[in-house]
Coordinates of C-alpha atoms in Angstrom, one line a residue:
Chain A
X1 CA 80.5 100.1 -81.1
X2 CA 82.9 102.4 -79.4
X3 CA 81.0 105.9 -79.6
X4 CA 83.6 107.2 -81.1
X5 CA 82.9 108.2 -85.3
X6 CA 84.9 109.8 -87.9
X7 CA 84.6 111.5 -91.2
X8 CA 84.7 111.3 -94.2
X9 CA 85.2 107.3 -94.5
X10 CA 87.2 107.6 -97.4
X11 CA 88.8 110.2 -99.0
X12 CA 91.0 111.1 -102.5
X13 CA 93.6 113.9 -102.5
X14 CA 96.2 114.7 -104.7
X15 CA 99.9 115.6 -103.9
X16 CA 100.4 118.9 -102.1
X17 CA 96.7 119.3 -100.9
X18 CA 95.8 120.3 -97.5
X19 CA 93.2 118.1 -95.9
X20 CA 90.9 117.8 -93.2
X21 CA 89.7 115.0 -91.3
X22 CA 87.4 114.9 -88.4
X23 CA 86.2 113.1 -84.9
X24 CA 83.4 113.6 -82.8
X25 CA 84.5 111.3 -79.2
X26 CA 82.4 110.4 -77.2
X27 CA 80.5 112.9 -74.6
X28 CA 82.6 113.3 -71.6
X29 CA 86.2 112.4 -72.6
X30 CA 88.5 114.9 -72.4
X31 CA 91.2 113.5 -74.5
X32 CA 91.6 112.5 -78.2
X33 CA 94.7 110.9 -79.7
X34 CA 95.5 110.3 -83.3
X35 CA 97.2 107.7 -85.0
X36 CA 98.2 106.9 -88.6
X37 CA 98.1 103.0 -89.8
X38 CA 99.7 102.5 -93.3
X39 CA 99.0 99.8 -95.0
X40 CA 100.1 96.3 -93.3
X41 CA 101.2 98.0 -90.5
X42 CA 100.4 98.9 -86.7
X43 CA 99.4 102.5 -85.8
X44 CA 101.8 104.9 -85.2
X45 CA 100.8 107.6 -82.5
X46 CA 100.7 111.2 -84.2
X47 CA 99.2 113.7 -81.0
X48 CA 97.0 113.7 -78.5
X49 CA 94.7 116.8 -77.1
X50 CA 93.8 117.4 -74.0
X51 CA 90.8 119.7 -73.1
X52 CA 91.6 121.5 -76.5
X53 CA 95.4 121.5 -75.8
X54 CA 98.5 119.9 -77.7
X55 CA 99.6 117.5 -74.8
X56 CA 102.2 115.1 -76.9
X57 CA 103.5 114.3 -79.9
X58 CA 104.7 112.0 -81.8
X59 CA 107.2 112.0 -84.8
X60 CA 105.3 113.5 -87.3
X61 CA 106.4 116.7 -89.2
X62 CA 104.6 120.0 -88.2
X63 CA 102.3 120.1 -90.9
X64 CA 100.3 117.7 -89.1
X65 CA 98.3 119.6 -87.1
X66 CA 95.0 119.9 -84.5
X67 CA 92.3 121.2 -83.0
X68 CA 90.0 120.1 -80.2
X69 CA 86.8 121.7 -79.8
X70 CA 84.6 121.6 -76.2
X71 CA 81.7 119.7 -78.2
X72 CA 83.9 116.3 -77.9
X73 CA 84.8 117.2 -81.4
X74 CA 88.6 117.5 -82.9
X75 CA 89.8 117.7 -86.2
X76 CA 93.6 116.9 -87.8
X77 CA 94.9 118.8 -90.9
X78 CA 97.4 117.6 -92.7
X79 CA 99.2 120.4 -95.2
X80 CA 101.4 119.9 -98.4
X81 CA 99.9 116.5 -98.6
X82 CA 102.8 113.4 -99.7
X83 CA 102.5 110.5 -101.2
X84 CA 103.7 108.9 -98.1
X85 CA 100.5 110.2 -95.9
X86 CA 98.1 108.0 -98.2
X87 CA 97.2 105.6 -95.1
X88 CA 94.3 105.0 -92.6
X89 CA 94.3 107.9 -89.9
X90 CA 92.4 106.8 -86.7
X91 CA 91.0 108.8 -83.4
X92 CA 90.8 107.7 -80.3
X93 CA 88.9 108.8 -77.1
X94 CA 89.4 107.9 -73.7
X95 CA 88.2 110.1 -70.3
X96 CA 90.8 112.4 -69.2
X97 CA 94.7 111.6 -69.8
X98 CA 95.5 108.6 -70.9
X99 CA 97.5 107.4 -68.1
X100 CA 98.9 104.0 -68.2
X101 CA 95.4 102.4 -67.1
X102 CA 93.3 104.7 -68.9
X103 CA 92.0 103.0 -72.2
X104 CA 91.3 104.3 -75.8
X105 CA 88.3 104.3 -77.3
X106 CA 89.0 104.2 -81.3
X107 CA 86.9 105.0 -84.0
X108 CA 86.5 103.1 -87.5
X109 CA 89.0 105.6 -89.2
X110 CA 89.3 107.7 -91.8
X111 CA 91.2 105.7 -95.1
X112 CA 93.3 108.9 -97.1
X113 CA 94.3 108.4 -100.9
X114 CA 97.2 111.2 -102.1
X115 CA 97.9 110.5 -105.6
Chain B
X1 CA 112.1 102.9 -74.7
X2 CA 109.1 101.1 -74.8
X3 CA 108.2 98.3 -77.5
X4 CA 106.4 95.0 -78.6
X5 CA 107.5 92.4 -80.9
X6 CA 104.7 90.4 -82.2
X7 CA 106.3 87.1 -83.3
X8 CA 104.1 86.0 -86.0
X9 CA 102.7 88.3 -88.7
X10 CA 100.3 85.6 -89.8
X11 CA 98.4 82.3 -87.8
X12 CA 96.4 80.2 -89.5
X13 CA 94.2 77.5 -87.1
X14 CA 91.1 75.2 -87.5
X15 CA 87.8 76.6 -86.1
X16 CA 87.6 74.8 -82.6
X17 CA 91.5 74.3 -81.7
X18 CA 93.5 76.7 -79.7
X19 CA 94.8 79.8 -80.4
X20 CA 98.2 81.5 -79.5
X21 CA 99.3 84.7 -80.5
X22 CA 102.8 86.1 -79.1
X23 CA 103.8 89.0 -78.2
X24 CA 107.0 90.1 -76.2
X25 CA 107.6 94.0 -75.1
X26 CA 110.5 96.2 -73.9
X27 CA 110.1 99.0 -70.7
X28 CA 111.8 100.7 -68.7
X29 CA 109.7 100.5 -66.5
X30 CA 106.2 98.0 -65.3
X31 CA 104.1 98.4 -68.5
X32 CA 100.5 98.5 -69.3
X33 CA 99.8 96.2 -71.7
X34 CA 96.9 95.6 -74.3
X35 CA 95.3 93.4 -76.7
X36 CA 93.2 95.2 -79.6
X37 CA 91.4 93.7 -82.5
X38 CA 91.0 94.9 -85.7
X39 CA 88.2 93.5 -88.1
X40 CA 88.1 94.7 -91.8
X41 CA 86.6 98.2 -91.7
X42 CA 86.2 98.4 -88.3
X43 CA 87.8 100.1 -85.8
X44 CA 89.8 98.7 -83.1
X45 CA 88.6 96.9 -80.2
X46 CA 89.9 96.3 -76.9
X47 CA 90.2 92.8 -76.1
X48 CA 92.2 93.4 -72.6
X49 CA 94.6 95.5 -70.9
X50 CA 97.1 94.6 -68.2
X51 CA 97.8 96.9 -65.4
X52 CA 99.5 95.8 -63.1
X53 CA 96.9 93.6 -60.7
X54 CA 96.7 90.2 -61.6
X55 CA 98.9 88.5 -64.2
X56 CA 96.2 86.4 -65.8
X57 CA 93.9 88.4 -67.5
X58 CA 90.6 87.7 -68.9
X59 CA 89.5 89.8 -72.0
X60 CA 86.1 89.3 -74.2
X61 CA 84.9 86.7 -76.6
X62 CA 87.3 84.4 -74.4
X63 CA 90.7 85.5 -74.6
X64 CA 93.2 86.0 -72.1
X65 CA 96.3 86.6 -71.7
X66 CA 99.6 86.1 -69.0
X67 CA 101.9 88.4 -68.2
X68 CA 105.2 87.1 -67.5
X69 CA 107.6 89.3 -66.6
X70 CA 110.7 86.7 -66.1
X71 CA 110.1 86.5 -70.0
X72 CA 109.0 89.8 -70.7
X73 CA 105.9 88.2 -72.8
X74 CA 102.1 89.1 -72.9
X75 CA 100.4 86.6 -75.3
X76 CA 97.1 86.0 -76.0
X77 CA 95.4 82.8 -76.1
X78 CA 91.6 81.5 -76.4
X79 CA 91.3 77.3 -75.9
X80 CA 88.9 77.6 -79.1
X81 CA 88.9 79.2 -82.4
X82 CA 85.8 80.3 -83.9
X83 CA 85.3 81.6 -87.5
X84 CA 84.2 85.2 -86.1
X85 CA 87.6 85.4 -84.6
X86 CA 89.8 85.6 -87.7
X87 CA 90.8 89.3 -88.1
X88 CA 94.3 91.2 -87.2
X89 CA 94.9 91.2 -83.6
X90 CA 98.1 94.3 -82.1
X91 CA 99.6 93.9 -79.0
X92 CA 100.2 97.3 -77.6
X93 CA 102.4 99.1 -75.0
X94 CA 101.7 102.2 -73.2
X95 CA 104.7 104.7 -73.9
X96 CA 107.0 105.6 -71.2
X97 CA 105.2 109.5 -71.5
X98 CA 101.8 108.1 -70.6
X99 CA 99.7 109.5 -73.3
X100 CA 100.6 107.3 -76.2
X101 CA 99.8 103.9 -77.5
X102 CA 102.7 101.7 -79.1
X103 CA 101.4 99.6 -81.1
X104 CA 103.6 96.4 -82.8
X105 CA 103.2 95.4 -86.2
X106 CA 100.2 92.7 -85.5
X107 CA 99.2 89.2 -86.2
X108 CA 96.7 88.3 -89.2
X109 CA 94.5 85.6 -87.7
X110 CA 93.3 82.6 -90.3
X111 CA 90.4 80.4 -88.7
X112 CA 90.0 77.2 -91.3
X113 CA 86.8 75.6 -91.5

């Protein structure tokens, strides 16, 4: 186990929702990255937060947002939910920025639905 | 830009007999380079990560893997298979801005009885 957990584990949305997913990392790292995995497919790096700022991005569309919170907690929204986003969305944790030696910590992921 | 080709999207081996799962990348510059493991609904797992020190590295559960940079390869090998081991394994690049993962498309692991 990686200390690193998400929630909800699954979750159903329809087109054009606005969702919510969340991370706790674990205690003491100060950055949390997030990645989206379709189906059959490797992750693809969204954004990455460090000490509860923006600190890259990735090429998703601004309606993927962020927050980090100083509880080792963070959240990503996603608004005017596609058909497209339906995917597993994944967090990752590592101890300050993740430089080239600095390793991720991942969590089991939260699998999205949009019908 | 950075990349990583995995060369097989599926290997299928008998429990005891070697495993070899390629993987070549593209950087600018000298890369890190990973090995993660994914089992069904779980999340991933660092197997190792190559930074740099010694080109042979030695991960968990008995993998390893070489980095060659004549070839520009980084595969991962084990000398024998075991049942626990089938799942999808992604080689990985660290991006040439330091704070993202690049991840290739991965290799489904098959260990036969």
């Amino acid at each position: 186990e990686t200390g690193v957990t998400q929630s909800p584990t699954h979750l159903i949305k329809t087109r054009g929702q606005q969702v919510t997913l969340r991370c706790s990392s674990q205690s003491g790292h100060n950055t949390v990255s997030w990645y989206q995995q379709a189906l059959g497919q490797g992750p693809q790096f969204i954004f990455q937060y460090y000490r509860e700022e923006e600190n890259g991005r990735g090429n998703f569309p601004p309606r993927f947002s962020g927050l980090q919170f100083p509880n080792y907690s963070s959240e990503l929204n996603v608004n005017a939910l596609e058909l497209d986003d339906s995917a597993l969305y994944l967090c990752a944790s590592s101890l300050g920025l993740a430089g080239t030696t600095d390793t991720q910590y991942f969590g089991p992921g939260t699998r999205l639905t949009v019908l | 830009a950075q990349s990583v080709t995995q060369l097989d999207s599926h290997v299928s081996v008998s429990e005891g007999t070697p495993v070899l799962l390629r993987c070549n990348y593209s950087s600018s510059y000298s890369p890190s380079l990973f090995w993660y493991v994914q089992h069904p609904n779980k999340g991933l797992q660092l197997l190792l990560k190559y930074t740099s020190a010694a080109t042979l590295v030695k991960g968990i559960n008995g993998f390893e893997a070489e980095f060659k940079k004549s070839e520009t390869s980084f595969h991962l090998t084990k000398p024998s298979a075991h049942m626990s081991d089938a799942a999808e394994y992604f080689c990985v690049v660290s991006g040439d801005s330091s704070y993202k993962l690049i991840f290739g498309s991965g290799t489904r692991l098959l260990v036969r009885p």
